[in-house]
Amino acid sequence: MFLFAVVVSLSLTLAIVEPGPVVDSSYIAAVYEHNLILNPDPHVPLSRPAALQHMQKNLDIYEQQAARAAQQGAQILVFPEDGIHGFNFSRSSIAAYLETIPDPQEESWNPCTEPEKHDNTEVLQQLSCMARRYNLYLVANMPDLQPCPLKTDPSSCPSDGHWQFNTNVVFSSDGLLVARYHKQNLFYEKSFDTPPQPEIITFDTPFAGRFGLMICFDILFHDPPVALVEKGVRQLVFPTAWMNLLPLLDSVQIQQAFSLGANVTLLAANLRHDQMNMRGSGIYTPFSATYYHAQRGDPEEGRLLVARVPVLDPLWVGQSKGKEEEVGTSEPTSSTAKDSGSCQQESCFDPPPPEPASPVPSSSATFMSSMMADPFTFVLLNETEGDVNVCNGTFCCHLQYRRLPQTGSKELYALGAFAGTHIVDGRFALQVCALVRCAGSDITSCGQGVEEAESKMDFLLEGKFGTKYVYPSILASKMVLEHPEHLEIAADGRVSMKHSNMTDGLVTASLYGRMYHLDNE
């Protein structure tokens, strides 16, 4: 645990920019994992002064972190979802926290220099002045109040006559409000409304070109993240309040998987709240990752991450891919691509949709076990090395593996396959191939979450997917990410991930396919 913290500090030190000309093919990004100060009783309505007093405690921390980020040369700083106001409000109890955020596409407004233009915008004014004071682009999340009817769809107005949205706001380095995004995919958020139409929101910067916006649960759906990528956006900003769920959806695991699968940069800022199992933030590119994931028992505190990353906006760099460079990163809180394989086109989503997979006979006895509340079909890895197949219906996964010698290790591993619609805490269609360490010595423990492992493994994991949207991840012991040695996406839908020389024991290796087109069936 101590080593983990030391390495992060080293990463931040290396990311400091020396005085001199700005390199136009890279920029310095920062994300802050915030140990937020909560309203102890969010269901009780507060007065506006009381709500402002509460939010000021978090804004004071934001101010400190913005100063630290600026000292390290950051040009863009991302804060997490719910980081100013908190969560677990009712629709009525959040009222005093709401501010009406003008649409930057319709109105130019600098809250810092024009505070009198809109009433009841104290938080917007502070964030604007923060961006202006420290000369950086600033992304924060806050609740938005909008009157009805909206121009988009008057008939969908809520019964109380106004909208309440979970909202990202972006300020330029002079304090101008340049973007506003309303969260599309809510996760048990009774205080907020779903926008009547999905919003695909971007903003442009002078140092890296275009960025797109999304929030937390959005990352598992087509709109807005995939819609942004398919419009050519290669840099995404991701405020989140992510509750970790092993073995497939830990925070840093899905963050890196999306970056790799979509071939984009992802700036991910999570909350730190141990009671809700919220932790894990990072700065990811298709070539590297700088991230932080606290371990159980670590002090519950915030963490600033700063890294230089390549510009991926093709219009900015004048080519379809960014430079493969890594600055200010080190193991184990960083990983670097050894071979990015065939996925180096502008977007990994470009190939045509493949044909559905055909069944392959399993090489040994299979069994069913629940993983992430889905009925996976598993096959055990009983040998030191081997070649196994497993199918769930007509969807099949294949694994070649070699376990490295481990003194006294009796850890159980299994290869699992699932094709179907996940219906617990959200509805989305999946095809998943996953190599997992089982939690115990019994097969019923396969699919349960574990955080540590001793067994290192060389492997080739592959499946033939009926979707072009496949997100790869390798998670080692104590939430350490490993960058796949080789990724290949074939035109027929076959996806393969090869890896060896692991730094620690394998927890999960996954190819997480999203069948977006089947979500509503």
Short mmCIF file of C-alpha atoms in Angstrom, two decimals:
data_model
loop_
_atom_site.label_atom_id
_atom_site.label_comp_id
_atom_site.label_asym_id
_atom_site.label_seq_id
_atom_site.Cartn_x
_atom_site.Cartn_y
_atom_site.Cartn_z
CA MET A 1 0.00 0.00 0.00
CA PHE A 2 2.85 2.37 0.84
CA LEU A 3 4.61 1.55 -2.41
CA PHE A 4 1.41 2.33 -4.30
CA ALA A 5 1.23 5.84 -2.86
CA VAL A 6 4.93 6.46 -3.45
CA VAL A 7 4.67 5.53 -7.10
CA VAL A 8 1.74 7.88 -7.66
CA SER A 9 3.74 10.72 -6.16
CA LEU A 10 6.59 9.88 -8.52
CA SER A 11 4.20 9.93 -11.45
CA LEU A 12 2.96 13.36 -10.48
CA THR A 13 6.48 14.70 -10.02
CA LEU A 14 7.50 13.50 -13.46
CA ALA A 15 4.48 15.16 -15.01
CA ILE A 16 5.56 18.69 -14.02
CA VAL A 17 6.23 20.83 -17.09
CA GLU A 18 9.46 22.74 -17.31
CA PRO A 19 9.28 26.32 -18.63
CA GLY A 20 9.56 26.51 -22.39
CA PRO A 21 7.53 26.31 -25.58
CA VAL A 22 4.33 24.27 -25.52
CA VAL A 23 4.57 21.00 -27.42
CA ASP A 24 1.66 21.09 -29.86
CA SER A 25 1.22 17.30 -30.09
CA SER A 26 0.60 16.76 -26.37
CA TYR A 27 -1.00 18.47 -23.41
CA ILE A 28 -1.14 18.12 -19.64
CA ALA A 29 -4.34 16.75 -18.11
CA ALA A 30 -5.36 16.45 -14.48
CA VAL A 31 -8.17 14.58 -12.72
CA TYR A 32 -9.04 14.83 -9.04
CA GLU A 33 -10.51 11.96 -7.04
CA HIS A 34 -12.47 13.80 -4.39
CA ASN A 35 -13.16 12.63 -0.85
CA LEU A 36 -16.38 14.58 -0.74
CA ILE A 37 -18.03 16.14 2.28
CA LEU A 38 -21.64 14.96 2.33
CA ASN A 39 -24.85 16.46 3.60
CA PRO A 40 -25.51 14.14 6.56
CA ASP A 41 -29.27 14.16 5.95
CA PRO A 42 -29.86 14.63 2.21
CA HIS A 43 -33.59 13.93 2.44
CA VAL A 44 -34.24 17.03 4.56
CA PRO A 45 -34.64 20.22 2.47
CA LEU A 46 -32.22 23.04 3.28
CA SER A 47 -32.37 26.79 2.80
CA ARG A 48 -30.26 28.21 -0.02
CA PRO A 49 -27.71 29.70 2.44
CA ALA A 50 -27.38 26.32 4.19
CA ALA A 51 -26.91 24.50 0.89
CA LEU A 52 -24.28 27.03 -0.19
CA GLN A 53 -22.50 26.61 3.14
CA HIS A 54 -22.35 22.85 2.57
CA MET A 55 -21.15 23.14 -1.04
CA GLN A 56 -18.52 25.68 -0.06
CA LYS A 57 -16.70 23.01 1.93
CA ASN A 58 -16.20 20.97 -1.23
CA LEU A 59 -15.49 24.02 -3.38
CA ASP A 60 -12.70 25.04 -1.00
CA ILE A 61 -11.04 21.69 -1.69
CA TYR A 62 -11.57 22.16 -5.42
CA GLU A 63 -9.80 25.51 -5.15
CA GLN A 64 -6.80 23.91 -3.46
CA GLN A 65 -6.58 21.17 -6.07
CA ALA A 66 -6.94 23.59 -8.97
CA ALA A 67 -3.96 25.52 -7.58
CA ARG A 68 -1.93 22.30 -7.29
CA ALA A 69 -2.88 21.22 -10.80
CA ALA A 70 -1.91 24.62 -12.22
CA GLN A 71 1.46 24.45 -10.47
CA GLN A 72 2.10 21.19 -12.35
CA GLY A 73 1.19 22.74 -15.69
CA ALA A 74 -2.29 21.26 -16.11
CA GLN A 75 -4.26 22.67 -19.03
CA ILE A 76 -7.47 20.81 -18.23
CA LEU A 77 -8.75 19.66 -14.83
CA VAL A 78 -11.66 17.25 -14.30
CA PHE A 79 -13.63 16.92 -11.05
CA PRO A 80 -15.99 13.97 -10.30
CA GLU A 81 -19.73 13.52 -10.48
CA ASP A 82 -21.67 14.75 -7.42
CA GLY A 83 -18.44 16.16 -5.97
CA ILE A 84 -19.86 19.56 -4.98
CA HIS A 85 -23.32 18.67 -3.68
CA GLY A 86 -23.27 14.92 -2.89
CA PHE A 87 -25.97 12.33 -3.51
CA ASN A 88 -29.04 10.49 -2.15
CA PHE A 89 -31.32 13.53 -2.40
CA SER A 90 -35.01 13.38 -3.15
CA ARG A 91 -36.47 15.50 -5.93
CA SER A 92 -37.62 18.10 -3.40
CA SER A 93 -34.67 18.02 -0.97
CA ILE A 94 -32.12 18.94 -3.64
CA ALA A 95 -33.99 22.15 -4.51
CA ALA A 96 -31.67 24.53 -2.66
CA TYR A 97 -28.64 23.08 -4.46
CA LEU A 98 -29.97 23.77 -7.94
CA GLU A 99 -28.75 26.52 -10.22
CA THR A 100 -30.14 27.33 -13.66
CA ILE A 101 -27.27 26.82 -16.10
CA PRO A 102 -27.61 28.74 -19.39
CA ASP A 103 -27.00 26.86 -22.62
CA PRO A 104 -23.59 27.96 -23.98
CA GLN A 105 -24.80 27.12 -27.48
CA GLU A 106 -27.38 29.89 -27.17
CA GLU A 107 -25.70 32.40 -24.89
CA SER A 108 -22.13 33.54 -24.22
CA TRP A 109 -21.57 34.07 -20.50
CA ASN A 110 -18.59 34.40 -18.21
CA PRO A 111 -19.96 33.98 -14.67
CA CYS A 112 -16.74 35.32 -13.12
CA THR A 113 -16.71 38.61 -14.98
CA GLU A 114 -20.49 38.95 -15.38
CA PRO A 115 -21.93 37.67 -12.07
CA GLU A 116 -24.92 40.00 -12.21
CA LYS A 117 -26.20 38.54 -15.49
CA HIS A 118 -27.89 35.55 -13.82
CA ASP A 119 -29.18 35.31 -10.25
CA ASN A 120 -28.67 32.37 -7.93
CA THR A 121 -25.49 31.20 -9.66
CA GLU A 122 -22.93 31.31 -6.87
CA VAL A 123 -21.43 27.90 -7.67
CA LEU A 124 -21.11 28.67 -11.37
CA GLN A 125 -19.39 31.93 -10.48
CA GLN A 126 -16.86 30.21 -8.22
CA LEU A 127 -16.04 27.53 -10.79
CA SER A 128 -15.67 30.15 -13.51
CA CYS A 129 -13.31 32.23 -11.40
CA MET A 130 -11.36 29.10 -10.48
CA ALA A 131 -10.75 28.32 -14.16
CA ARG A 132 -9.83 31.93 -14.83
CA ARG A 133 -7.57 32.26 -11.77
CA TYR A 134 -5.53 29.18 -12.60
CA ASN A 135 -5.66 29.55 -16.39
CA LEU A 136 -7.00 26.07 -17.13
CA TYR A 137 -10.06 24.40 -18.62
CA LEU A 138 -12.19 23.14 -15.75
CA VAL A 139 -14.86 20.41 -15.84
CA ALA A 140 -17.19 20.00 -12.87
CA ASN A 141 -20.53 18.35 -12.13
CA MET A 142 -23.53 20.04 -10.51
CA PRO A 143 -27.35 19.95 -10.48
CA ASP A 144 -29.20 22.05 -13.06
CA LEU A 145 -32.72 23.50 -12.88
CA GLN A 146 -34.42 24.18 -16.22
CA PRO A 147 -37.92 25.60 -16.72
CA CYS A 148 -40.57 23.87 -18.80
CA PRO A 149 -41.35 23.53 -21.52
CA LEU A 150 -38.04 22.85 -23.22
CA LYS A 151 -37.91 23.58 -26.93
CA THR A 152 -36.93 19.97 -27.63
CA ASP A 153 -40.08 18.29 -26.32
CA PRO A 154 -42.73 20.38 -24.51
CA SER A 155 -45.01 17.37 -23.93
CA SER A 156 -42.50 15.62 -21.68
CA CYS A 157 -42.42 18.28 -18.98
CA PRO A 158 -42.36 16.86 -15.40
CA SER A 159 -45.48 17.34 -13.31
CA ASP A 160 -43.90 19.98 -11.07
CA GLY A 161 -43.25 22.21 -14.06
CA HIS A 162 -39.45 22.13 -14.28
CA TRP A 163 -36.52 19.87 -15.10
CA GLN A 164 -33.72 18.79 -12.80
CA PHE A 165 -30.61 17.42 -14.50
CA ASN A 166 -27.34 15.81 -13.43
CA THR A 167 -25.01 18.15 -15.31
CA ASN A 168 -21.42 18.62 -16.43
CA VAL A 169 -20.22 22.18 -16.92
CA VAL A 170 -17.03 23.21 -18.69
CA PHE A 171 -15.22 26.53 -18.34
CA SER A 172 -12.44 27.80 -20.57
CA SER A 173 -9.22 29.16 -19.11
CA ASP A 174 -10.68 32.69 -19.05
CA GLY A 175 -13.80 31.55 -17.17
CA LEU A 176 -16.22 31.39 -20.10
CA LEU A 177 -18.94 28.74 -19.80
CA VAL A 178 -18.29 26.71 -22.96
CA ALA A 179 -20.26 23.47 -22.50
CA ARG A 180 -23.20 21.99 -20.59
CA TYR A 181 -24.14 18.31 -20.72
CA HIS A 182 -27.16 16.65 -19.06
CA LYS A 183 -26.64 13.00 -18.05
CA GLN A 184 -28.59 10.58 -20.21
CA ASN A 185 -28.33 7.31 -18.28
CA LEU A 186 -29.33 7.80 -14.66
CA PHE A 187 -28.53 5.25 -11.95
CA TYR A 188 -31.14 5.33 -9.15
CA GLU A 189 -31.11 9.16 -9.14
CA LYS A 190 -34.54 10.16 -7.87
CA SER A 191 -33.64 13.84 -7.76
CA PHE A 192 -32.93 14.06 -11.51
CA ASP A 193 -34.76 13.77 -14.83
CA THR A 194 -33.62 12.01 -18.00
CA PRO A 195 -33.25 14.58 -20.80
CA PRO A 196 -36.06 14.27 -23.36
CA GLN A 197 -33.43 13.82 -26.09
CA PRO A 198 -29.87 12.43 -25.77
CA GLU A 199 -27.30 15.22 -25.80
CA ILE A 200 -24.08 14.83 -27.79
CA ILE A 201 -21.96 17.65 -26.39
CA THR A 202 -18.38 18.63 -27.25
CA PHE A 203 -16.09 21.55 -26.54
CA ASP A 204 -12.95 22.78 -28.28
CA THR A 205 -9.66 23.73 -26.65
CA PRO A 206 -6.66 25.64 -28.04
CA PHE A 207 -4.20 23.01 -26.78
CA ALA A 208 -5.76 19.66 -27.81
CA GLY A 209 -8.74 20.25 -30.05
CA ARG A 210 -12.10 18.64 -29.32
CA PHE A 211 -13.34 16.80 -26.21
CA GLY A 212 -16.66 15.02 -25.58
CA LEU A 213 -18.67 14.80 -22.36
CA MET A 214 -20.33 11.93 -20.49
CA ILE A 215 -21.13 11.03 -16.89
CA CYS A 216 -20.71 7.75 -14.95
CA PHE A 217 -23.34 5.16 -16.03
CA ASP A 218 -23.28 6.66 -19.54
CA ILE A 219 -20.09 4.71 -20.24
CA LEU A 220 -22.04 1.44 -20.54
CA PHE A 221 -24.41 2.73 -23.24
CA HIS A 222 -24.30 3.89 -26.84
CA ASP A 223 -25.35 7.47 -26.17
CA PRO A 224 -23.44 9.61 -25.66
CA PRO A 225 -19.99 7.88 -25.58
CA VAL A 226 -20.17 5.76 -28.73
CA ALA A 227 -22.10 8.44 -30.58
CA LEU A 228 -19.27 10.85 -29.77
CA VAL A 229 -16.59 8.43 -30.93
CA GLU A 230 -18.42 7.68 -34.16
CA LYS A 231 -18.53 11.43 -34.84
CA GLY A 232 -14.74 11.45 -34.67
CA VAL A 233 -14.27 12.61 -31.06
CA ARG A 234 -11.14 10.91 -29.70
CA GLN A 235 -10.88 12.61 -26.28
CA LEU A 236 -13.58 12.10 -23.64
CA VAL A 237 -14.12 13.62 -20.21
CA PHE A 238 -15.69 11.36 -17.58
CA PRO A 239 -16.82 12.68 -14.17
CA THR A 240 -18.15 9.69 -12.23
CA ALA A 241 -19.35 8.44 -8.85
CA TRP A 242 -18.57 4.80 -9.66
CA MET A 243 -19.35 2.00 -7.23
CA ASN A 244 -16.89 -0.80 -7.93
CA LEU A 245 -18.24 -4.19 -8.89
CA LEU A 246 -15.81 -7.04 -9.47
CA PRO A 247 -14.88 -9.07 -11.36
CA LEU A 248 -15.82 -7.15 -14.53
CA LEU A 249 -16.73 -3.56 -13.65
CA ASP A 250 -14.17 -2.14 -11.27
CA SER A 251 -13.68 1.58 -11.88
CA VAL A 252 -10.18 1.60 -13.37
CA GLN A 253 -10.92 -1.65 -15.19
CA ILE A 254 -13.84 -0.24 -17.19
CA GLN A 255 -12.09 3.11 -17.64
CA GLN A 256 -9.07 1.54 -19.31
CA ALA A 257 -11.24 -0.96 -21.20
CA PHE A 258 -13.25 1.85 -22.78
CA SER A 259 -10.10 3.76 -23.70
CA LEU A 260 -8.60 0.69 -25.36
CA GLY A 261 -11.79 -0.56 -27.01
CA ALA A 262 -12.80 2.83 -28.40
CA ASN A 263 -9.19 3.90 -29.10
CA VAL A 264 -9.63 7.19 -27.23
CA THR A 265 -8.22 9.26 -24.41
CA LEU A 266 -10.38 9.15 -21.26
CA LEU A 267 -10.03 11.62 -18.39
CA ALA A 268 -11.84 9.88 -15.52
CA ALA A 269 -12.44 11.50 -12.12
CA ASN A 270 -14.17 9.37 -9.47
CA LEU A 271 -15.31 10.09 -5.93
CA ARG A 272 -13.51 8.56 -2.96
CA HIS A 273 -16.17 7.21 -0.60
CA ASP A 274 -15.29 3.90 0.99
CA GLN A 275 -18.73 3.17 2.44
CA MET A 276 -20.15 3.19 -1.10
CA ASN A 277 -17.04 1.44 -2.50
CA MET A 278 -16.26 4.44 -4.69
CA ARG A 279 -12.59 4.76 -5.67
CA GLY A 280 -10.43 4.65 -8.77
CA SER A 281 -9.59 7.44 -11.24
CA GLY A 282 -7.20 7.85 -14.13
CA ILE A 283 -5.89 9.41 -17.32
CA TYR A 284 -5.97 6.84 -20.12
CA THR A 285 -4.84 6.74 -23.72
CA PRO A 286 -4.70 3.77 -26.10
CA PHE A 287 -0.98 3.64 -25.31
CA SER A 288 -0.70 4.27 -21.56
CA ALA A 289 -2.54 4.72 -18.28
CA THR A 290 -1.88 6.89 -15.25
CA TYR A 291 -4.35 5.99 -12.52
CA TYR A 292 -4.94 5.59 -8.80
CA HIS A 293 -6.94 2.91 -7.03
CA ALA A 294 -6.85 2.99 -3.23
CA GLN A 295 -6.57 -0.32 -1.40
CA ARG A 296 -8.80 -1.40 1.45
CA GLY A 297 -7.52 0.20 4.63
CA ASP A 298 -5.81 3.12 2.90
CA PRO A 299 -6.57 6.58 4.32
CA GLU A 300 -9.80 7.91 2.89
CA GLU A 301 -8.48 10.99 1.13
CA GLY A 302 -8.50 12.75 -2.22
CA ARG A 303 -5.89 12.24 -4.91
CA LEU A 304 -4.75 14.48 -7.77
CA LEU A 305 -3.37 12.83 -10.91
CA VAL A 306 -1.47 14.77 -13.56
CA ALA A 307 -0.02 13.43 -16.81
CA ARG A 308 1.13 14.58 -20.23
CA VAL A 309 -0.85 12.83 -22.95
CA PRO A 310 -0.80 12.91 -26.75
CA VAL A 311 -3.37 14.91 -28.67
CA LEU A 312 -5.69 12.46 -30.44
CA ASP A 313 -8.02 14.88 -32.23
CA PRO A 314 -7.19 14.11 -35.89
CA LEU A 315 -8.15 17.63 -37.00
CA TRP A 316 -5.73 19.05 -34.45
CA VAL A 317 -2.71 16.86 -35.16
CA GLY A 318 -3.38 16.67 -38.88
CA GLN A 319 -3.45 12.90 -38.98
CA SER A 320 -5.78 10.05 -38.02
CA LYS A 321 -3.86 8.97 -34.93
CA GLY A 322 -1.92 10.63 -32.16
CA LYS A 323 1.73 10.13 -31.40
CA GLU A 324 2.46 7.03 -29.35
CA GLU A 325 4.18 8.66 -26.42
CA GLU A 326 4.12 8.34 -22.67
CA VAL A 327 5.26 11.05 -20.29
CA GLY A 328 5.13 11.09 -16.52
CA THR A 329 4.01 7.51 -15.91
CA SER A 330 5.50 4.59 -14.02
CA GLU A 331 4.49 1.16 -12.73
CA PRO A 332 2.35 -0.05 -11.07
CA THR A 333 0.00 2.91 -11.39
CA SER A 334 0.79 3.18 -15.07
CA SER A 335 0.86 0.73 -17.92
CA THR A 336 2.18 1.08 -21.44
CA ALA A 337 1.27 -0.74 -24.64
CA LYS A 338 3.89 -3.20 -25.82
CA ASP A 339 2.04 -3.95 -29.06
CA SER A 340 -1.20 -2.23 -29.88
CA GLY A 341 -1.87 -4.77 -32.60
CA SER A 342 -4.14 -4.07 -35.53
CA CYS A 343 -6.36 -1.58 -33.72
CA GLN A 344 -4.65 1.62 -34.78
CA GLN A 345 -7.22 3.11 -37.10
CA GLU A 346 -8.97 6.35 -36.21
CA SER A 347 -11.60 4.40 -34.31
CA CYS A 348 -11.77 0.75 -33.34
CA PHE A 349 -15.50 0.97 -34.16
CA ASP A 350 -14.90 1.33 -37.88
CA PRO A 351 -15.07 -2.30 -39.18
CA PRO A 352 -18.42 -3.50 -40.61
CA PRO A 353 -20.66 -5.55 -38.30
CA PRO A 354 -19.58 -9.21 -38.26
CA GLU A 355 -21.73 -12.28 -38.76
CA PRO A 356 -23.10 -13.95 -35.61
CA ALA A 357 -20.78 -16.41 -33.89
CA SER A 358 -20.99 -20.14 -34.59
CA PRO A 359 -20.81 -22.76 -31.82
CA VAL A 360 -17.55 -24.51 -30.96
CA PRO A 361 -17.58 -27.70 -28.87
CA SER A 362 -16.33 -27.26 -25.31
CA SER A 363 -13.13 -29.10 -24.53
CA SER A 364 -14.24 -30.31 -21.08
CA ALA A 365 -17.19 -30.36 -18.71
CA THR A 366 -18.89 -27.00 -18.25
CA PHE A 367 -20.94 -25.59 -15.38
CA MET A 368 -23.16 -22.58 -14.75
CA SER A 369 -22.39 -19.92 -12.17
CA SER A 370 -23.59 -16.37 -11.61
CA MET A 371 -21.20 -13.52 -12.37
CA MET A 372 -22.35 -9.91 -12.13
CA ALA A 373 -25.89 -11.35 -11.72
CA ASP A 374 -25.67 -13.00 -15.16
CA PRO A 375 -25.71 -16.80 -15.79
CA PHE A 376 -22.25 -17.51 -17.22
CA THR A 377 -21.18 -20.86 -18.61
CA PHE A 378 -17.74 -21.78 -17.23
CA VAL A 379 -15.03 -24.33 -17.78
CA LEU A 380 -12.25 -24.88 -15.25
CA LEU A 381 -8.55 -24.51 -16.01
CA ASN A 382 -7.40 -27.78 -14.50
CA GLU A 383 -3.92 -28.03 -15.99
CA THR A 384 -0.71 -26.04 -15.83
CA GLU A 385 -1.24 -25.19 -19.46
CA GLY A 386 -3.97 -25.92 -21.94
CA ASP A 387 -6.38 -24.97 -24.68
CA VAL A 388 -10.06 -24.67 -23.69
CA ASN A 389 -13.35 -23.55 -25.21
CA VAL A 390 -16.65 -22.63 -23.61
CA CYS A 391 -19.96 -21.62 -25.16
CA ASN A 392 -23.04 -19.85 -23.86
CA GLY A 393 -25.65 -20.65 -26.46
CA THR A 394 -24.06 -19.96 -29.84
CA PHE A 395 -21.50 -17.51 -28.44
CA CYS A 396 -18.12 -19.14 -27.77
CA CYS A 397 -14.83 -18.17 -26.16
CA HIS A 398 -11.42 -19.76 -26.59
CA LEU A 399 -8.38 -19.65 -24.32
CA GLN A 400 -4.79 -20.83 -24.64
CA TYR A 401 -2.99 -20.50 -21.32
CA ARG A 402 0.13 -21.34 -19.35
CA ARG A 403 0.20 -20.88 -15.60
CA LEU A 404 3.58 -19.91 -14.24
CA PRO A 405 4.89 -22.04 -11.35
CA GLN A 406 3.63 -20.79 -8.00
CA THR A 407 4.82 -22.32 -4.76
CA GLY A 408 1.85 -23.62 -2.82
CA SER A 409 -0.77 -21.74 -4.88
CA LYS A 410 -4.04 -23.65 -5.23
CA GLU A 411 -6.04 -20.84 -6.78
CA LEU A 412 -8.91 -21.92 -9.01
CA TYR A 413 -9.40 -20.29 -12.41
CA ALA A 414 -12.20 -20.59 -14.96
CA LEU A 415 -13.05 -19.36 -18.43
CA GLY A 416 -16.58 -17.97 -18.68
CA ALA A 417 -18.89 -16.98 -21.52
CA PHE A 418 -22.16 -15.06 -21.48
CA ALA A 419 -24.44 -13.81 -24.24
CA GLY A 420 -27.69 -12.18 -23.22
CA THR A 421 -29.32 -9.16 -21.62
CA HIS A 422 -28.15 -8.00 -18.22
CA ILE A 423 -31.23 -6.90 -16.26
CA VAL A 424 -29.98 -6.11 -12.72
CA ASP A 425 -29.26 -2.42 -11.94
CA GLY A 426 -29.69 -1.54 -15.59
CA ARG A 427 -30.63 -3.24 -18.83
CA PHE A 428 -28.00 -3.84 -21.51
CA ALA A 429 -27.14 -6.64 -23.94
CA LEU A 430 -23.77 -8.36 -23.66
CA GLN A 431 -21.36 -10.86 -25.11
CA VAL A 432 -18.52 -11.49 -22.66
CA CYS A 433 -15.45 -13.73 -22.58
CA ALA A 434 -13.80 -13.65 -19.15
CA LEU A 435 -10.90 -15.48 -17.53
CA VAL A 436 -11.39 -15.14 -13.78
CA ARG A 437 -9.85 -16.24 -10.54
CA CYS A 438 -12.54 -17.98 -8.48
CA ALA A 439 -13.05 -16.72 -4.95
CA GLY A 440 -12.61 -20.15 -3.36
CA SER A 441 -11.87 -23.79 -4.09
CA ASP A 442 -15.45 -24.66 -5.10
CA ILE A 443 -16.84 -24.04 -8.58
CA THR A 444 -19.76 -22.09 -7.12
CA SER A 445 -17.26 -19.35 -6.19
CA CYS A 446 -16.35 -18.76 -9.83
CA GLY A 447 -17.74 -15.36 -10.80
CA GLN A 448 -17.52 -13.87 -7.32
CA GLY A 449 -15.37 -10.77 -6.85
CA VAL A 450 -11.79 -11.08 -5.63
CA GLU A 451 -9.17 -8.36 -5.31
CA GLU A 452 -5.97 -10.38 -4.96
CA ALA A 453 -4.30 -13.28 -6.73
CA GLU A 454 -0.92 -15.00 -6.75
CA SER A 455 -1.03 -16.95 -10.01
CA LYS A 456 0.59 -15.33 -13.03
CA MET A 457 -0.51 -16.52 -16.43
CA ASP A 458 0.45 -16.18 -20.07
CA PHE A 459 -2.65 -16.39 -22.24
CA LEU A 460 -4.43 -15.78 -25.51
CA LEU A 461 -8.13 -15.03 -25.00
CA GLU A 462 -10.43 -14.75 -27.99
CA GLY A 463 -14.04 -14.83 -29.08
CA LYS A 464 -16.08 -14.28 -32.21
CA PHE A 465 -18.41 -11.41 -31.40
CA GLY A 466 -21.65 -10.33 -33.00
CA THR A 467 -20.76 -6.71 -32.25
CA LYS A 468 -17.93 -4.38 -33.16
CA TYR A 469 -17.97 -2.80 -29.70
CA VAL A 470 -15.63 -4.91 -27.54
CA TYR A 471 -13.77 -3.53 -24.52
CA PRO A 472 -10.64 -5.42 -23.32
CA SER A 473 -9.21 -5.41 -19.81
CA ILE A 474 -6.60 -7.19 -17.70
CA LEU A 475 -6.80 -6.70 -13.94
CA ALA A 476 -3.99 -7.97 -11.71
CA SER A 477 -3.81 -8.36 -7.95
CA LYS A 478 -4.66 -5.30 -5.83
CA MET A 479 -6.38 -3.49 -8.70
CA VAL A 480 -3.30 -3.10 -10.86
CA LEU A 481 -4.02 -2.70 -14.57
CA GLU A 482 -1.96 -4.43 -17.23
CA HIS A 483 -1.87 -3.29 -20.83
CA PRO A 484 -2.46 -6.18 -23.27
CA GLU A 485 0.63 -7.11 -25.26
CA HIS A 486 -1.43 -7.58 -28.39
CA LEU A 487 -5.00 -6.79 -29.38
CA GLU A 488 -6.48 -7.78 -32.70
CA ILE A 489 -9.91 -7.09 -34.13
CA ALA A 490 -10.72 -8.98 -37.32
CA ALA A 491 -13.33 -8.05 -39.90
CA ASP A 492 -15.30 -11.24 -39.17
CA GLY A 493 -15.86 -10.23 -35.54
CA ARG A 494 -13.05 -12.25 -34.00
CA VAL A 495 -11.30 -10.39 -31.19
CA SER A 496 -8.12 -11.73 -29.58
CA MET A 497 -6.09 -10.47 -26.63
CA LYS A 498 -2.63 -11.85 -25.93
CA HIS A 499 -0.60 -11.19 -22.79
CA SER A 500 2.43 -12.51 -20.91
CA ASN A 501 5.00 -11.47 -18.30
CA MET A 502 2.44 -10.32 -15.75
CA THR A 503 3.66 -8.14 -12.92
CA ASP A 504 1.39 -9.87 -10.39
CA GLY A 505 -1.32 -12.50 -10.07
CA LEU A 506 -4.25 -12.45 -12.50
CA VAL A 507 -7.65 -11.40 -11.14
CA THR A 508 -9.58 -10.98 -14.41
CA ALA A 509 -8.96 -10.84 -18.15
CA SER A 510 -12.04 -9.85 -20.08
CA LEU A 511 -13.38 -9.09 -23.53
CA TYR A 512 -16.57 -7.17 -22.74
CA GLY A 513 -18.79 -6.93 -25.80
CA ARG A 514 -21.74 -4.56 -25.88
CA MET A 515 -24.68 -5.39 -28.13
CA TYR A 516 -26.14 -1.88 -28.10
CA HIS A 517 -28.63 -2.68 -30.85
CA LEU A 518 -30.30 -5.31 -28.63
CA ASP A 519 -30.69 -3.19 -25.49
CA ASN A 520 -34.38 -2.52 -26.02
CA GLU A 521 -35.42 -5.98 -27.22
#
